[in-house]
mmCIF file of C-alpha atoms in Angstrom:
data_model
loop_
_atom_site.group_PDB
_atom_site.id
_atom_site.type_symbol
_atom_site.label_atom_id
_atom_site.label_comp_id
_atom_site.label_asym_id
_atom_site.label_seq_id
_atom_site.Cartn_x
_atom_site.Cartn_y
_atom_site.Cartn_z
ATOM 1 C CA MET P 1346 -0.011 0.001 0.020
ATOM 2 C CA LEU P 1347 2.829 2.427 0.847
ATOM 3 C CA GLU P 1348 4.473 1.588 -2.507
ATOM 4 C CA GLU P 1349 1.297 2.499 -4.406
ATOM 5 C CA SER P 1350 0.895 5.650 -2.362
ATOM 6 C CA LEU P 1351 4.399 6.865 -3.201
ATOM 7 C CA THR P 1352 3.926 6.084 -6.878
ATOM 8 C CA ALA P 1353 0.610 7.932 -6.952
ATOM 9 C CA LEU P 1354 2.089 10.924 -5.146
ATOM 10 C CA ALA P 1355 5.036 11.073 -7.558
ATOM 11 C CA ALA P 1356 2.703 10.729 -10.549
ATOM 12 C CA SER P 1357 0.582 13.624 -9.265
ATOM 13 C CA GLY P 1358 3.697 15.639 -8.629
ATOM 14 C CA GLY P 1359 5.057 14.986 -12.116
ATOM 15 C CA ALA P 1360 1.706 15.927 -13.627
ATOM 16 C CA ALA P 1361 1.651 19.186 -11.608
ATOM 17 C CA VAL P 1362 5.190 20.126 -12.631
ATOM 18 C CA VAL P 1363 4.726 19.543 -16.382
ATOM 19 C CA ALA P 1364 1.231 21.077 -16.382
ATOM 20 C CA ALA P 1365 2.678 24.316 -14.975
ATOM 21 C CA MET P 1366 5.388 24.579 -17.652
ATOM 22 C CA ALA P 1367 4.799 27.523 -20.034
ATOM 23 C CA THR P 1368 1.922 28.874 -17.897
ATOM 24 C CA ASP P 1369 1.596 31.739 -15.396
ATOM 25 C CA ALA P 1370 2.040 29.150 -12.644
ATOM 26 C CA TRP P 1371 5.541 28.195 -13.806
ATOM 27 C CA ALA P 1372 7.665 30.609 -11.760
ATOM 28 C CA SER P 1373 6.167 29.568 -8.427
ATOM 29 C CA THR P 1374 6.124 25.859 -9.364
ATOM 30 C CA ARG P 1375 9.746 25.941 -10.524
ATOM 31 C CA ALA P 1376 10.829 27.596 -7.280
ATOM 32 C CA ALA P 1377 8.904 25.037 -5.230
ATOM 33 C CA VAL P 1378 10.515 22.142 -7.100
ATOM 34 C CA VAL P 1379 14.007 23.556 -6.588
ATOM 35 C CA ARG P 1380 13.268 23.971 -2.853
ATOM 36 C CA LEU P 1381 11.988 20.413 -2.659
ATOM 37 C CA PHE P 1382 15.240 19.049 -4.091
ATOM 38 C CA ARG P 1383 17.403 20.831 -1.549
ATOM 39 C CA ARG P 1384 17.316 17.600 0.434
ATOM 40 C CA ALA P 1385 19.256 15.831 -2.326
ATOM 41 C CA GLY P 1386 22.210 18.214 -2.045
ATOM 42 C CA GLU P 1387 23.401 21.288 -3.893
ATOM 43 C CA GLU P 1388 24.692 19.403 -6.933
ATOM 44 C CA GLN P 1389 21.390 17.589 -7.468
ATOM 45 C CA GLN P 1390 19.443 20.826 -6.858
ATOM 46 C CA MET P 1391 21.429 22.551 -9.593
ATOM 47 C CA ALA P 1392 20.849 19.612 -11.961
ATOM 48 C CA VAL P 1393 17.112 19.829 -11.299
ATOM 49 C CA ARG P 1394 17.193 23.585 -11.949
ATOM 50 C CA VAL P 1395 18.788 22.939 -15.334
ATOM 51 C CA CYS P 1396 16.265 20.140 -16.157
ATOM 52 C CA LEU P 1397 13.389 22.463 -15.272
ATOM 53 C CA ALA P 1398 14.708 25.196 -17.568
ATOM 54 C CA ASP P 1399 15.380 22.798 -20.447
ATOM 55 C CA ASP P 1400 12.032 21.052 -20.139
ATOM 56 C CA ALA P 1401 10.110 24.330 -19.919
ATOM 57 C CA SER P 1402 11.923 25.438 -23.119
ATOM 58 C CA LEU P 1403 10.849 22.236 -24.814
ATOM 59 C CA VAL P 1404 7.199 22.826 -23.894
ATOM 60 C CA THR P 1405 7.373 26.505 -24.926
ATOM 61 C CA GLY P 1406 8.922 25.660 -28.287
ATOM 62 C CA ALA P 1407 6.824 22.612 -29.100
ATOM 63 C CA SER P 1408 4.201 22.709 -31.809
ATOM 64 C CA ASP P 1409 2.013 20.606 -29.508
ATOM 65 C CA ALA P 1410 2.562 21.600 -25.846
ATOM 66 C CA VAL P 1411 0.267 18.851 -24.546
ATOM 67 C CA GLN P 1412 2.304 16.192 -26.328
ATOM 68 C CA ALA P 1413 5.530 17.693 -25.005
ATOM 69 C CA ARG P 1414 4.191 17.700 -21.456
ATOM 70 C CA GLN P 1415 3.052 14.078 -21.810
ATOM 71 C CA ALA P 1416 6.557 13.095 -23.017
ATOM 72 C CA LEU P 1417 8.138 14.771 -19.951
ATOM 73 C CA LEU P 1418 5.733 13.367 -17.429
ATOM 74 C CA THR P 1419 7.389 10.003 -16.801
ATOM 75 C CA ALA P 1420 10.837 11.570 -16.207
ATOM 76 C CA TRP P 1421 9.424 13.970 -13.578
ATOM 77 C CA GLN P 1422 7.448 11.189 -11.942
ATOM 78 C CA LEU P 1423 10.663 9.166 -11.659
ATOM 79 C CA ARG P 1424 12.666 12.106 -10.274
ATOM 80 C CA LEU P 1425 10.050 12.836 -7.654
ATOM 81 C CA GLU P 1426 9.538 9.221 -6.713
ATOM 82 C CA THR P 1427 13.281 8.766 -6.216
ATOM 83 C CA LEU P 1428 13.454 11.864 -4.083
ATOM 84 C CA VAL P 1429 10.556 10.833 -1.843
ATOM 85 C CA ARG P 1430 11.962 7.319 -1.431
ATOM 86 C CA GLU P 1431 15.321 8.660 -0.375
ATOM 87 C CA HIS P 1432 13.802 11.492 1.708
ATOM 88 C CA PRO P 1433 10.381 10.445 3.049
ATOM 89 C CA ASP P 1434 10.069 13.792 4.858
ATOM 90 C CA ALA P 1435 9.686 15.424 1.376
ATOM 91 C CA ALA P 1436 6.241 13.839 0.855
ATOM 92 C CA GLU P 1437 4.324 16.502 2.716
ATOM 93 C CA GLU P 1438 6.136 19.311 0.896
ATOM 94 C CA LEU P 1439 5.435 17.554 -2.427
ATOM 95 C CA ARG P 1440 1.739 17.428 -1.544
ATOM 96 C CA ALA P 1441 1.782 21.175 -0.883
ATOM 97 C CA LEU P 1442 3.615 21.762 -4.170
ATOM 98 C CA ILE P 1443 0.980 19.790 -6.051
ATOM 99 C CA SER P 1444 -1.869 21.645 -4.425
ATOM 100 C CA GLY P 1445 -0.295 25.054 -4.930
ATOM 101 C CA SER P 1446 0.720 24.412 -8.485
ATOM 102 C CA LEU P 1447 -2.609 23.034 -9.639
ATOM 103 C CA SER P 1448 -4.597 25.798 -7.940
ATOM 104 C CA ALA P 1449 -2.448 28.412 -9.698
ATOM 105 C CA LEU P 1450 -3.213 26.931 -13.140
ATOM 106 C CA PRO P 1451 -6.069 28.375 -15.235
ATOM 107 C CA GLN P 1452 -9.162 26.138 -14.995
ATOM 108 C CA HIS P 1453 -8.776 24.826 -18.542
ATOM 109 C CA GLU P 1454 -5.242 23.615 -17.762
ATOM 110 C CA ARG P 1455 -6.223 21.533 -14.728
ATOM 111 C CA HIS P 1456 -7.641 18.492 -16.501
ATOM 112 C CA TRP P 1457 -6.117 16.140 -19.017
ATOM 113 C CA VAL P 1458 -8.185 13.869 -21.219
ATOM 114 C CA GLN P 1459 -7.148 10.626 -22.843
ATOM 115 C CA ASN P 1460 -9.337 8.829 -25.350
ATOM 116 C CA ASN P 1461 -8.669 5.159 -26.127
ATOM 117 C CA VAL P 1462 -10.517 3.052 -28.648
ATOM 118 C CA ALA P 1463 -10.294 -0.684 -29.322
ATOM 119 C CA ARG P 1464 -11.828 -2.244 -32.436
ATOM 120 C CA ASP P 1465 -12.120 -5.665 -33.979
ATOM 121 C CA HIS P 1466 -11.439 -7.696 -30.845
ATOM 122 C CA GLY P 1467 -8.635 -5.370 -29.836
ATOM 123 C CA GLN P 1468 -7.658 -4.538 -26.281
ATOM 124 C CA VAL P 1469 -6.611 -1.211 -24.776
ATOM 125 C CA PHE P 1470 -4.435 -0.916 -21.667
ATOM 126 C CA ALA P 1471 -3.930 2.746 -20.898
ATOM 127 C CA ALA P 1472 -2.815 5.138 -18.169
ATOM 128 C CA LEU P 1473 -2.776 8.859 -18.138
ATOM 129 C CA GLY P 1474 0.605 9.857 -16.827
ATOM 130 C CA GLY P 1475 1.794 6.447 -15.810
ATOM 131 C CA ASN P 1476 2.715 3.006 -16.944
ATOM 132 C CA VAL P 1477 0.624 -0.013 -17.615
ATOM 133 C CA ILE P 1478 2.365 -3.357 -17.458
ATOM 134 C CA VAL P 1479 0.265 -6.315 -18.587
ATOM 135 C CA HIS P 1480 1.274 -9.921 -18.199
ATOM 136 C CA GLN P 1481 -0.967 -12.195 -20.182
ATOM 137 C CA PRO P 1482 -0.536 -15.919 -20.594
ATOM 138 C CA PRO P 1483 0.029 -17.166 -24.152
ATOM 139 C CA PRO P 1484 -3.096 -18.400 -25.917
ATOM 140 C CA SER P 1485 -3.995 -22.007 -25.169
ATOM 141 C CA PRO P 1486 -3.811 -24.511 -27.980
ATOM 142 C CA ALA P 1487 -7.132 -25.409 -29.549
ATOM 143 C CA PRO P 1488 -8.600 -28.625 -28.170
ATOM 144 C CA GLU P 1489 -8.611 -31.616 -30.539
ATOM 145 C CA PRO P 1490 -11.994 -32.523 -31.922
ATOM 146 C CA PRO P 1491 -13.588 -35.555 -30.223
ATOM 147 C CA ASP P 1492 -13.503 -37.735 -33.386
ATOM 148 C CA ALA P 1493 -9.813 -37.167 -34.020
ATOM 149 C CA PRO P 1494 -7.685 -40.340 -34.196
ATOM 150 C CA THR P 1495 -5.497 -40.985 -31.197
ATOM 151 C CA THR P 1496 -1.769 -41.331 -31.437
ATOM 152 C CA ASP P 1497 -1.454 -44.034 -28.736
ATOM 153 C CA ARG P 1498 0.432 -47.181 -29.851
#
């Protein structure tokens, strides 16, 4: 349960960070993320500052900002999940960052929508801002018809 809770918190944090990129909420969100990573040391904090600037530039320059944000989401989820695992005391500050960042976004930027369609006996396994790992057994061989000859000797 704790594992799922950390993953969900990191996913929400990643979504909040990338949603704020190239919006009016970016300056305050960026500052909050940099403060959050102070626990990881000055070198890591500087690396995060550079990543934030680079990623925000990617979103700003992208022809499709939503697609750019989606591409960056997993990396930010991983960074935040690693931080919270190594520094559990950061969880509460991350929750505050999420709340503050999302409340600073314009209403139309607060929700993401994903549409998935399966046709012709297809299957869809999807997650918005996360991973889906599916383990399915291989298909069973077709049973032999009852009137088939046996191979016993």
